[in-house]
Coordinates of C-alpha atoms and ligand atoms in Angstrom, one line a residue:
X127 CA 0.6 44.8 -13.6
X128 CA -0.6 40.9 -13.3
X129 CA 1.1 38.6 -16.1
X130 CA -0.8 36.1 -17.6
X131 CA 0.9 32.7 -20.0
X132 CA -1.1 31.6 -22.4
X133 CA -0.1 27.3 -23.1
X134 CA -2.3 27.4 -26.3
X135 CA -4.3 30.0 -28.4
X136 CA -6.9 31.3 -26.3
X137 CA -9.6 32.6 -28.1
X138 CA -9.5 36.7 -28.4
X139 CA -13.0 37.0 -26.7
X140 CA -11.4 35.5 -23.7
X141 CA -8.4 37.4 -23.4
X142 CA -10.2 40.3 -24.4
X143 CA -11.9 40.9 -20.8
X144 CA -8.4 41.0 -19.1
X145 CA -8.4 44.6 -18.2
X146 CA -5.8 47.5 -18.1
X147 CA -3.7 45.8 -14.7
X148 CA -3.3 42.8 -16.9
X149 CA -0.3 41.6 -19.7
X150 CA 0.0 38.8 -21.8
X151 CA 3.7 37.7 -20.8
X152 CA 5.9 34.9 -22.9
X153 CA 7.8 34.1 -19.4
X154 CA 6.0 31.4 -17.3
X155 CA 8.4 32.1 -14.5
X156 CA 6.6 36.0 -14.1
X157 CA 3.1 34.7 -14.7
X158 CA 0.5 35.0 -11.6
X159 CA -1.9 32.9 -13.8
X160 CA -2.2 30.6 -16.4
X161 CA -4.6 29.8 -19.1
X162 CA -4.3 26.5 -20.7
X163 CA -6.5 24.6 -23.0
X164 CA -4.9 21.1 -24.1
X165 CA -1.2 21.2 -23.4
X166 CA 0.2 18.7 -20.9
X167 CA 1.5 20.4 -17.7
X168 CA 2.4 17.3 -16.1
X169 CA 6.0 17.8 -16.8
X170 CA 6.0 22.0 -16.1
X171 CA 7.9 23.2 -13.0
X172 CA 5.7 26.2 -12.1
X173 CA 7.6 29.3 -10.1
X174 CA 7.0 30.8 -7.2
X175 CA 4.6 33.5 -8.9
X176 CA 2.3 31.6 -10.0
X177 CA -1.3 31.7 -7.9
X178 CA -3.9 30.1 -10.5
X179 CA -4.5 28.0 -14.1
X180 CA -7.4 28.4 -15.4
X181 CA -8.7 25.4 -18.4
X182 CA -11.2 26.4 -21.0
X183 CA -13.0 23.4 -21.0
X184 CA -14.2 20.7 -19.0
X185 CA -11.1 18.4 -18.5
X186 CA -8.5 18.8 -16.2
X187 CA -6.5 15.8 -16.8
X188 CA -3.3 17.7 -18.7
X189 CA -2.8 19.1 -15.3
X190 CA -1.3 17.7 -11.8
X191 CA -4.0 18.7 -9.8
X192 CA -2.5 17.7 -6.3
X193 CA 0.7 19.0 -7.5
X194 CA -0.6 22.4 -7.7
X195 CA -2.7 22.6 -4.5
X196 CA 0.6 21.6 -2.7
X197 CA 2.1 24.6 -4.2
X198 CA -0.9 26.9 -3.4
X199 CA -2.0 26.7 -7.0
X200 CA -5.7 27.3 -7.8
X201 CA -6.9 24.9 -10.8
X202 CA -10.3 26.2 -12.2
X203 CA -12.3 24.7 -15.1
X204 CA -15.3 26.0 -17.2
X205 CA -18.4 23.8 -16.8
X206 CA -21.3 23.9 -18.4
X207 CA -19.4 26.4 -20.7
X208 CA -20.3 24.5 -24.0
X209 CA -23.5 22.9 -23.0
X210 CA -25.6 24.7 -25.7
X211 CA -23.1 23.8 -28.7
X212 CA -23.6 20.2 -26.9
X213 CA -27.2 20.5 -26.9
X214 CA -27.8 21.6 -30.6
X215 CA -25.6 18.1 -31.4
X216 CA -27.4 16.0 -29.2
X217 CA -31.0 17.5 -31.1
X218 CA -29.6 17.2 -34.5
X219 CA -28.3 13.1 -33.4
X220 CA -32.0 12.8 -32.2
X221 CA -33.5 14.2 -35.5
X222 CA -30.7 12.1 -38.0
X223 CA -31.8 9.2 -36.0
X224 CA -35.1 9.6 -36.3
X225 CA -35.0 10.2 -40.2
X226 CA -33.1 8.4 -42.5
X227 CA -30.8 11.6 -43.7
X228 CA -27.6 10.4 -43.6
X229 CA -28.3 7.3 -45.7
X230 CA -30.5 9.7 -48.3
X231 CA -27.7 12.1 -48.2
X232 CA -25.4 8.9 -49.2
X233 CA -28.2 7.8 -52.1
X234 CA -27.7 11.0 -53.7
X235 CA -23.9 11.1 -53.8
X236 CA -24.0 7.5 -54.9
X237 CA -26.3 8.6 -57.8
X238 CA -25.0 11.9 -58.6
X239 CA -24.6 10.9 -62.5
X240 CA -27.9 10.0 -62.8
X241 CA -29.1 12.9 -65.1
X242 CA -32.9 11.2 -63.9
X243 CA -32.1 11.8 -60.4
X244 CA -35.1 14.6 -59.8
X245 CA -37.7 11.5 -61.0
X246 CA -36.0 8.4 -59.6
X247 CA -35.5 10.2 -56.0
X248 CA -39.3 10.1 -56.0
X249 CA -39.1 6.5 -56.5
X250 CA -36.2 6.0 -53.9
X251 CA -36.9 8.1 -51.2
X252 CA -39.2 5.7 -49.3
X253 CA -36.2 3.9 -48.3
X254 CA -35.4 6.9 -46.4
X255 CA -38.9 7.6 -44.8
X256 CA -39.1 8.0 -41.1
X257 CA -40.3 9.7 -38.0
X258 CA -41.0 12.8 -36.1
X259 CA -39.5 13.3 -33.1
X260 CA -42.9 15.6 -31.3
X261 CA -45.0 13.8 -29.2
X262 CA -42.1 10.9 -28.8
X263 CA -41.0 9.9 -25.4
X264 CA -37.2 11.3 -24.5
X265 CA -35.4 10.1 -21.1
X266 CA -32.3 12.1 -20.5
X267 CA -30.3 10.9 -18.3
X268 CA -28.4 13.3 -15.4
X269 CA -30.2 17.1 -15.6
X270 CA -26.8 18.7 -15.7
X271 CA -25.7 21.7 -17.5
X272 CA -26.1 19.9 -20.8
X273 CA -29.1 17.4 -19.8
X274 CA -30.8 20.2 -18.5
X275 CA -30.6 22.1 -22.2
X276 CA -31.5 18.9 -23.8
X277 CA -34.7 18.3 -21.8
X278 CA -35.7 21.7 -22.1
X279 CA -35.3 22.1 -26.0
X280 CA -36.7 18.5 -26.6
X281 CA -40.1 19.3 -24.6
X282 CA -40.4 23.1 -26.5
X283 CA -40.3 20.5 -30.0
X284 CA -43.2 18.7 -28.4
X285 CA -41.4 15.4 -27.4
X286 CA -42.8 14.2 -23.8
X287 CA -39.6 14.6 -21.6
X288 CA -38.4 12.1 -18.7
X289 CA -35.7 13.2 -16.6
X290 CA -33.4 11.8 -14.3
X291 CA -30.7 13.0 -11.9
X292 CA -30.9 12.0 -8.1
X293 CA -28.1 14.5 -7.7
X294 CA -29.4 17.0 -9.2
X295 CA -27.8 21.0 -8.0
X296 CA -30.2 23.3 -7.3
X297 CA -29.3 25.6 -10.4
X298 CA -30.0 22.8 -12.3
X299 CA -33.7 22.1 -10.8
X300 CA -34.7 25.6 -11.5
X301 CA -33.4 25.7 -15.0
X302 CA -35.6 22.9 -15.7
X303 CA -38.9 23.3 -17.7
X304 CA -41.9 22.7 -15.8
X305 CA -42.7 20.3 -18.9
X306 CA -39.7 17.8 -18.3
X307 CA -41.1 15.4 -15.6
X308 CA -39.1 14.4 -12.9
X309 CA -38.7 10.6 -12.7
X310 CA -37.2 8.7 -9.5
X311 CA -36.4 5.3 -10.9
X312 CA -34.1 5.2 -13.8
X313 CA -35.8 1.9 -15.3
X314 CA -39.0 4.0 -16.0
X315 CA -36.7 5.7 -18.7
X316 CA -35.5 2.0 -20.0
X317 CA -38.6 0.8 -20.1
X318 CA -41.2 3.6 -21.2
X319 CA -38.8 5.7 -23.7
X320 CA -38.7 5.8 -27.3
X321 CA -35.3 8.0 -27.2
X322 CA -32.7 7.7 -24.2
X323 CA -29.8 10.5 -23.9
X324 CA -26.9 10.4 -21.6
X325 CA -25.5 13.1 -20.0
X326 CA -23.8 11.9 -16.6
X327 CA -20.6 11.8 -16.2
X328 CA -17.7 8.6 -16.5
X329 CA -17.9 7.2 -12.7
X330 CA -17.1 4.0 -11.4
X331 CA -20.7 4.2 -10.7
X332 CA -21.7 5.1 -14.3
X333 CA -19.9 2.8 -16.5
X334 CA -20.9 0.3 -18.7
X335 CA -24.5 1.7 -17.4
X336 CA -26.3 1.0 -21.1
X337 CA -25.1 -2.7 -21.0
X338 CA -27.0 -6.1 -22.1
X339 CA -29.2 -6.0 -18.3
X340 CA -30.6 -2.2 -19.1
X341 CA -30.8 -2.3 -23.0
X342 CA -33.1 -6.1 -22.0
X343 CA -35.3 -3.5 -20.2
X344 CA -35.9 -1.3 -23.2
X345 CA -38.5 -0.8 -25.6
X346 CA -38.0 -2.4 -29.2
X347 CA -36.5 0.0 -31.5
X348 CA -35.4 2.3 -29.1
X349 CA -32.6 4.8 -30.4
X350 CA -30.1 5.4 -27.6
X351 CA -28.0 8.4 -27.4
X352 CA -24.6 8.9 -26.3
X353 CA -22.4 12.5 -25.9
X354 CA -21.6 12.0 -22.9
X355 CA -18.2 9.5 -22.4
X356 CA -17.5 6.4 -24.7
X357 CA -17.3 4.1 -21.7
X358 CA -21.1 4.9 -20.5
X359 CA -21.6 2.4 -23.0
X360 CA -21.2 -1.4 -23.1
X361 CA -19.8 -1.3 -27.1
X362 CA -20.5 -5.8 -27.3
X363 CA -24.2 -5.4 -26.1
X364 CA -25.3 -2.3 -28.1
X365 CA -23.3 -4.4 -31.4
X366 CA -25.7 -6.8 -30.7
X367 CA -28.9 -5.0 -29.9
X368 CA -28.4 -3.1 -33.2
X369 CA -28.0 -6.3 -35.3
X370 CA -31.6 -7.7 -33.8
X371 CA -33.0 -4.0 -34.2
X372 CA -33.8 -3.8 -30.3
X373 CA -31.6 -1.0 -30.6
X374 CA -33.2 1.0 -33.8
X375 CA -30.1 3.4 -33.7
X376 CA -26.8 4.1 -31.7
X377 CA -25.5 7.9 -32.0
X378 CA -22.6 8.6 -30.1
X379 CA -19.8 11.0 -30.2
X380 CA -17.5 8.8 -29.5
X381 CA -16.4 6.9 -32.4
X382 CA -14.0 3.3 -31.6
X383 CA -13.1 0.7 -33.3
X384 CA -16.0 -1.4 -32.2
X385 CA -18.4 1.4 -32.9
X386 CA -18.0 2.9 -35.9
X387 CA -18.6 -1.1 -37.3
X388 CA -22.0 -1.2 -35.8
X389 CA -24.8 -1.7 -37.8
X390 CA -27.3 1.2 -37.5
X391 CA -24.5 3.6 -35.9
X392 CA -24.1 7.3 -36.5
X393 CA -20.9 7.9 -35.5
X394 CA -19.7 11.7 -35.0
X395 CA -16.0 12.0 -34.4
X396 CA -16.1 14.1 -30.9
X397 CA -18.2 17.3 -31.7
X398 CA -20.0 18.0 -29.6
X399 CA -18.4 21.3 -28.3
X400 CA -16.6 22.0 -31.6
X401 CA -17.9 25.4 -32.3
X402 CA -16.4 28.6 -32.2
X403 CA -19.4 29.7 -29.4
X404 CA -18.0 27.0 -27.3
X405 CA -14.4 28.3 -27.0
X406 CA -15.4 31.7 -26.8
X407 CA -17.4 31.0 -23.8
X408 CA -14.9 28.5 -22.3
X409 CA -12.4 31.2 -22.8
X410 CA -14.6 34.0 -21.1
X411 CA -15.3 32.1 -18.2
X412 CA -11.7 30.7 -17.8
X413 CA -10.9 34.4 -17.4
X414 CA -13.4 36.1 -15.1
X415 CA -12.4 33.0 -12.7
X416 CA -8.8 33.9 -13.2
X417 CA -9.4 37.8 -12.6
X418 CA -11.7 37.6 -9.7
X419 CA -9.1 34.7 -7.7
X420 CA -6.5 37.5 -8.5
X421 CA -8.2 40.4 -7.9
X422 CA -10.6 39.0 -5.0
X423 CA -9.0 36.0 -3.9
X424 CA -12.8 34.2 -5.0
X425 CA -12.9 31.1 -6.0
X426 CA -15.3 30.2 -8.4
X427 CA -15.4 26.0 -10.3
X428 CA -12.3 25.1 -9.0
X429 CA -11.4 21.5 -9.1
X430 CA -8.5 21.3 -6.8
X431 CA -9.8 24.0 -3.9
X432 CA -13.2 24.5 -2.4
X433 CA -15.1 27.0 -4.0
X434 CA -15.5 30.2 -1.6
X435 CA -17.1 34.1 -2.9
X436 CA -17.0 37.1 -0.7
X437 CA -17.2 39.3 -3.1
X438 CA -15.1 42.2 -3.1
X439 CA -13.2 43.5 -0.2
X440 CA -14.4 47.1 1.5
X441 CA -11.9 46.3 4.5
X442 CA -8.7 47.8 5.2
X443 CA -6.9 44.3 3.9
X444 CA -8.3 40.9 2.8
X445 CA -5.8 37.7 3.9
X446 CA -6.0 34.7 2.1
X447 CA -4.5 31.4 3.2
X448 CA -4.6 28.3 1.4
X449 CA -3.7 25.0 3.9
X450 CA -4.3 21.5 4.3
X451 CA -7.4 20.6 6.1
X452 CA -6.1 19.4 9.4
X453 CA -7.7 20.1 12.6
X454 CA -6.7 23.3 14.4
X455 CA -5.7 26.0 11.6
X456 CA -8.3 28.0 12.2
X457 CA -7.2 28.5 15.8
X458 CA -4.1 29.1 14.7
X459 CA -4.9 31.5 12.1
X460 CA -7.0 33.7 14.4
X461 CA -4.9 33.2 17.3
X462 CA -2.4 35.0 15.4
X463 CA -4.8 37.8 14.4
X464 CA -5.3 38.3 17.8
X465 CA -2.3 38.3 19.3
X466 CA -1.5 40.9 16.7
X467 CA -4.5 42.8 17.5
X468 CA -6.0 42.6 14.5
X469 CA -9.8 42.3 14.6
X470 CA -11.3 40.5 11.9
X471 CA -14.4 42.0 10.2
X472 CA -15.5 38.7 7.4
X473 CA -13.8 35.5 7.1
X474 CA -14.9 32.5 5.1
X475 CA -13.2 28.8 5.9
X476 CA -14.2 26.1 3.6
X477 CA -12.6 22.5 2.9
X478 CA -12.1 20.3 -0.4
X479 CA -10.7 17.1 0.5
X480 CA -7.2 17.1 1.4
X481 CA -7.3 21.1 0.7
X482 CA -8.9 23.8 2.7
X483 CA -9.1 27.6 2.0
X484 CA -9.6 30.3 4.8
X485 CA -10.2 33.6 3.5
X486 CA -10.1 36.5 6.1
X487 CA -11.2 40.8 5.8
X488 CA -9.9 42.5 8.1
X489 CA -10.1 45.6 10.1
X490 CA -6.2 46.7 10.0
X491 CA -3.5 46.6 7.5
X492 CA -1.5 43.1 7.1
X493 CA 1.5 44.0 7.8
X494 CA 4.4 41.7 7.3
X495 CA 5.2 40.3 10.6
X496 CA 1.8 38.6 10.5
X497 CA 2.2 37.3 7.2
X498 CA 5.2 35.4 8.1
X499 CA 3.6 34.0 10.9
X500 CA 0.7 32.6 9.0
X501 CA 3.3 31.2 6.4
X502 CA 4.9 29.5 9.1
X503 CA 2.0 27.1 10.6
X504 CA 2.9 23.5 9.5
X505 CA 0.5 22.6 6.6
X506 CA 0.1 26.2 5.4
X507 CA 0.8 26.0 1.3
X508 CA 0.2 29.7 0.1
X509 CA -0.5 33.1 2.3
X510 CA -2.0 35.7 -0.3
X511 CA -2.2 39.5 0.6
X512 CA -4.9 40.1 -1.8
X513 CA -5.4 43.7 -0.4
Ligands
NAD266 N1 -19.5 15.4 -26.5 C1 -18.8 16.4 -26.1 O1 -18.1 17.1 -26.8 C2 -18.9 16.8 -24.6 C3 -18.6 18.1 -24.2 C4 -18.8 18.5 -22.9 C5 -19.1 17.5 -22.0 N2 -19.3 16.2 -22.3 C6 -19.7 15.2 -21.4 O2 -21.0 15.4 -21.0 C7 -21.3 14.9 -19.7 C8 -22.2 15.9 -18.9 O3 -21.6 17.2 -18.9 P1 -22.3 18.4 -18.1 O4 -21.5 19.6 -18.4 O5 -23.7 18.4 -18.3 O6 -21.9 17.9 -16.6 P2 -22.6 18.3 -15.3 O7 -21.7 18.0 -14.2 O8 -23.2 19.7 -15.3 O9 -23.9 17.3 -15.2 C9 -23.7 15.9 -14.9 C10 -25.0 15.5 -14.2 O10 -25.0 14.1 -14.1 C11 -25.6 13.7 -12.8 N3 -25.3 12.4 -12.5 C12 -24.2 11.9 -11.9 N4 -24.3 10.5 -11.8 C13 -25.6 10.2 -12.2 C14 -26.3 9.0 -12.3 N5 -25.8 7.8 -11.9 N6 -27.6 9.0 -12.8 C15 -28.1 10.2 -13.2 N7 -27.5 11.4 -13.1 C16 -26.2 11.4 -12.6 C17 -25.1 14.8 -11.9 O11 -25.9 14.9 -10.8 C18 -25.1 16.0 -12.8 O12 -26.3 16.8 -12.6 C19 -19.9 14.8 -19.1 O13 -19.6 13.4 -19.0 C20 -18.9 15.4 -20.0 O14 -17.7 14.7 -20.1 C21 -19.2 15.9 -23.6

């Protein structure tokens, strides 16, 4: 049986999938893996048992990432787990901005005593008039797993759809409709779109990137979205673009104290993943990762090991060993195998960083005298007999 500890509620259609080998356990020390949403494990001492945590969600900064690959501690993460809750915020920002509903939604609160209200509305609803979004010009900005959804949903509602990503993965690229077209300088967005979305993430790189230089670039009355990270945005130069009306609107997710005073803002407080869809399918994913590292020894949107699949094992044993990537463990690894006569039948080595993961099928049965000696080469964290 395979304990799991759960640090917050994890939604039932997660935990759900664990199968028949698996328990829910209230003792950390006897977990072999963790599923953790928002706690703070900065502070946890994890025991000896413990192989993998698994996040439900996009963030991993509750948890001490080199800590745990020192201890031989997988840390996994759910992208693109709550892109389409993200994506049906980011097309209902692009249709309030493009219609006045927010402030005709205010109008009729404001005037809810008015027993004329169903003739005077007819009156006062021109102040409220606005646009339709097909046959506008979108730029969304990195084709991710949520830009992607955007571009694709924005071109089926008949807007003409700019993308940009020059790092685009290759999942990405073929997820794309043929509609969005693909655009290799990002001032052809500033300077030819009526609508420009965000959707890369915070880098040195990427901040401040909608600042006074790139907004100067953009079309009057632009409306700029923004559900990506507060800081993509220069808060001073979109306060002023919005009081001149360069800047028509300003949606963001991400209200501050600058922000939410802007003239022309729609501010939504944080969300866009808030649905129950979301944490189901952060939870689901968080799992299978968790199951098939335990069960496998896979590892599948990890942020602290390299990612490495070969499938399930149909050798007599499957090794894994999880080391520091410094020259000569592979040698050392296989020099053991072979003095042990052991042949090996599959073996997968791949490197993260500081971190490296070698994952070996083989022929005979690892017994424990081999074990120990892979536990014993100097930068060696975790040896797993997974089979
Ligand atoms: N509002 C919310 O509730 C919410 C929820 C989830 C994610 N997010 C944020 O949305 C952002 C995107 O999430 P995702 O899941 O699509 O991430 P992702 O990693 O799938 O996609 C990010 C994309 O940005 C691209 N990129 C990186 N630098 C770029 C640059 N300089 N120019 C253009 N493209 C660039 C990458 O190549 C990648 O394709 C993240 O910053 C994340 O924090 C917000």
């Amino acid at each position: 049986m395979r304990n799991i500890y759960c640090f917050n509620a994890i939604s039932k259609y997660g935990t759900d999938r664990l199968t028949a080998d698996y328990a829910l356990t209230d003792d950390l020390a006897r977990a072999e893996g963790v599923l953790v949403r928002s706690a703070a494990l900065h502070e946890t001492e994890f025991g000896d048992s413990l192989l993998a945590i698994a996040r439900a969600g996009a963030g991993v900064n509750n948890i001490p990432l080199d800590r745990c690959a020192n201890e031989g501690i997988v840390v996994f993460n759910t992208p693109g787990a709550n892109a389409n809750g993200v994506k049906e915020l980011v097309i209902a920002g692009l249709l309030l901005a493009a219609r006045d509903v927010v402030g005709g939604i205010e109008w009729c609160k404001e005037n809810k005593e008015d027993a004329n209200i169903a003739k005077t509305v007819e009156k006062a609803k021109k102040a409220f008039a606005g646009y339709e979004i097909k046959g506008k010009k979108l730029g969304v900005i990195g084709l991710g797993a949520i830009g992607a959804e955007v571009a694709n949903t924005a071109a089926a509602l008949g807007m003409e759809v700019y993308g940009y990503d020059p790092y685009i993965s290759i999942n990405a690229a073929w997820a794309l409709s043929r509609d969005v077209k693909h655009i290799t300088s990002v001032d052809t967005i500033y300077q030819e779109c009526d609508y420009i979305t965000v959707h890369v993430p915070l880098l040195d790189s990427t901040r401040g990137m909608i600042n006074g230089q790139t907004i100067g670039q953009m079309k009057d009355g632009v409306v700029v979205l923004n559900f990506a990270r507060d800081l993509l945005v220069d808060d001073d130069a979109m306060a002023a673009a919005l009081e001149t009306g360069k800047v028509r609107r300003y949606v963001t997710d991400f209200p501050n104290p600058k922000s939410v005073a802007m003239k022309n803002v729609i501010a939504i407080p944080h969300l866009g993943a808030s649905t129950e869809e979301s944490e189901d399918n952060c939870a689901k994913m968080a799992v299978e990762e968790l199951m098939d590292y335990l069960e496998n020894g896979n590892i599948r949107n990890s942020v602290n090991y390299p990612n490495c699949d070969m499938g399930v094992c149909h050798a007599a044993s499957r090794v894994a060993v999880l080391h520091l990537n410094v020259p000569n463990m592979i040698g050392q690894i296989t020099g053991i195998l072979a003095s042990g006569n052991v042949n090996i039948s599959d073996m997968t080595n791949k490197s993260r960083d500081k971190y490296a993961y070698t994952l070996l099928d083989l022929e005979n049965p690892a017994e424990e005298d081999m074990v120990e000696k892979l536990k014993a080469i100097k930068g060696v964290l975790r040896v797993r007999v997974i089979k």
